[in-house]
Amino acid sequence: MNGSLAEFRLGEGRVSGALGLLFAGLALGGALCFRYPAMLTMPETGAFYAAHLGLFRGLLHALLALGFALAATSVVLSRSKRAGLAGVAVAVAAALLGGIQARVGSTEGRAVFAGLDYFLLELLALTLVFIPLERMFARIPTQRVLRDEWWLDMKHFFLAHVGIQILSFLSYFPAKAFFGWAVSASLQTKVAAQPFWIQVAEIILVVDLFSYWTHRAFHTVPALWRFHAVHHSPEHMDWLAGSRSHLVDTLANRAAGYIPIFILGFAPGPFLVWVSLISFQAVFIHANVRWTFPGLRWILATPEFHHWHHAKDAEGIDKNFAVLCPIWDTLFGTAHLPGHWPKALGVVGETLPKTYLGQQAWPFRRSNG
Ligand SMILES: [Zn+2]
Ligand SMILES: [Zn+2]
């Protein structure tokens, strides 16, 4: 039996242990968000949660009950009781924290860790979508869910989400500070008055053009490459690996992408569609799935397209820079889709540190390695 099947062999309590711990952890985080909303959640979403309080309270209860039941099942079934016992303890802590009544705490005060809610909801949604998808349609079936370095990538994922407010502020700043002169109210009115889907197509094309050249610069300018190498350092790809990124790289990319949006001023609806698309896409193109989308692969970036971007194989170096739209790569001569998958992924000739802080510090160190 191969690794992936062994991992999911029923009746041994491993799957229930891992899922129990995940759900109990999400419930604990959710209970904390209910209790300390001012400190832990994003101010923008407060009104939304208040309007759907019953829904979020129900979700919290379901996660708590499911986490507890799965963790308890694992304690009974599994020879190693660690995950199961940890899950039970976390579920009890969530219940004690107010998970049962899910009372809403004061919203007065200042956010210190705003974005915990965003992290929890996105983690729940992504694990529900991508873990089954990667198990059923794996490009590399022997790769485990909890593969090497998954915990390191989870730290990247966590910090990018809880730091969303600071990251957003910093990435909007350059456009506002340096491109105010380019804003014209009449142009923005015309742009926002166009049909909905035309605007969506325009945002995709224009933001991808900006991020194409930013991304390409991060590959070709040696000082910038040291920042971007962090994103290329995973040797195993999955939905979580795409989160690995240096903060300077993340900020530069978002700041560049925001410039055309700031100048052109699209309507909120199309902008929201684009944000949802790009958020899903950023995860999807890294996923360990074997779909190649024969009819779409030159129009929409696919996992095959972006896995080639991460290739160590010589033919894939500095290819496929686009996130959504391979048209720019085709136009500028960097598209590469040979019809087979790359042999190896990662950075050629460099060994990056395997810790979060080590990776953030690595580009600033004088010598390589
Ligand atoms: Zn790259
Ligand atoms: Zn990538």
mmCIF file with all atom_site columns, C-alpha atoms in Angstrom, residues 34 52-66 99-102:
data_model
loop_
_atom_site.group_PDB
_atom_site.id
_atom_site.type_symbol
_atom_site.label_atom_id
_atom_site.label_alt_id
_atom_site.label_comp_id
_atom_site.label_asym_id
_atom_site.label_entity_id
_atom_site.label_seq_id
_atom_site.pdbx_PDB_ins_code
_atom_site.Cartn_x
_atom_site.Cartn_y
_atom_site.Cartn_z
_atom_site.occupancy
_atom_site.B_iso_or_equiv
_atom_site.pdbx_formal_charge
_atom_site.auth_seq_id
_atom_site.auth_comp_id
_atom_site.auth_asym_id
_atom_site.auth_atom_id
_atom_site.pdbx_PDB_model_num
ATOM 1  C CA . PHE A 1 34  ? -16.354 35.687 19.782 1.00 0.00 ? 34  PHE A CA 1
ATOM 2  C CA . HIS A 1 52  ? -25.295 36.643 10.676 1.00 0.00 ? 52  HIS A CA 1
ATOM 3  C CA . LEU A 1 53  ? -24.660 35.878 14.335 1.00 0.00 ? 53  LEU A CA 1
ATOM 4  C CA . GLY A 1 54  ? -26.814 32.718 14.274 1.00 0.00 ? 54  GLY A CA 1
ATOM 5  C CA . LEU A 1 55  ? -24.884 31.306 11.317 1.00 0.00 ? 55  LEU A CA 1
ATOM 6  C CA . PHE A 1 56  ? -21.446 31.850 12.855 1.00 0.00 ? 56  PHE A CA 1
ATOM 7  C CA . ARG A 1 57  ? -22.614 30.595 16.252 1.00 0.00 ? 57  ARG A CA 1
ATOM 8  C CA . GLY A 1 58  ? -23.963 27.452 14.529 1.00 0.00 ? 58  GLY A CA 1
ATOM 9  C CA . LEU A 1 59  ? -20.677 26.987 12.654 1.00 0.00 ? 59  LEU A CA 1
ATOM 10 C CA . LEU A 1 60  ? -18.747 27.275 15.912 1.00 0.00 ? 60  LEU A CA 1
ATOM 11 C CA . HIS A 1 61  ? -21.013 24.717 17.620 1.00 0.00 ? 61  HIS A CA 1
ATOM 12 C CA . ALA A 1 62  ? -20.699 22.312 14.683 1.00 0.00 ? 62  ALA A CA 1
ATOM 13 C CA . LEU A 1 63  ? -16.884 22.573 14.683 1.00 0.00 ? 63  LEU A CA 1
ATOM 14 C CA . LEU A 1 64  ? -16.767 22.105 18.448 1.00 0.00 ? 64  LEU A CA 1
ATOM 15 C CA . ALA A 1 65  ? -19.010 19.016 18.398 1.00 0.00 ? 65  ALA A CA 1
ATOM 16 C CA . LEU A 1 66  ? -17.307 17.513 15.335 1.00 0.00 ? 66  LEU A CA 1
ATOM 17 C CA . GLY A 1 99  ? -17.977 28.118 22.866 1.00 0.00 ? 99  GLY A CA 1
ATOM 18 C CA . ILE A 1 100 ? -21.273 26.705 24.151 1.00 0.00 ? 100 ILE A CA 1
ATOM 19 C CA . GLN A 1 101 ? -23.037 30.041 24.623 1.00 0.00 ? 101 GLN A CA 1
ATOM 20 C CA . ALA A 1 102 ? -20.747 31.862 22.172 1.00 0.00 ? 102 ALA A CA 1
#
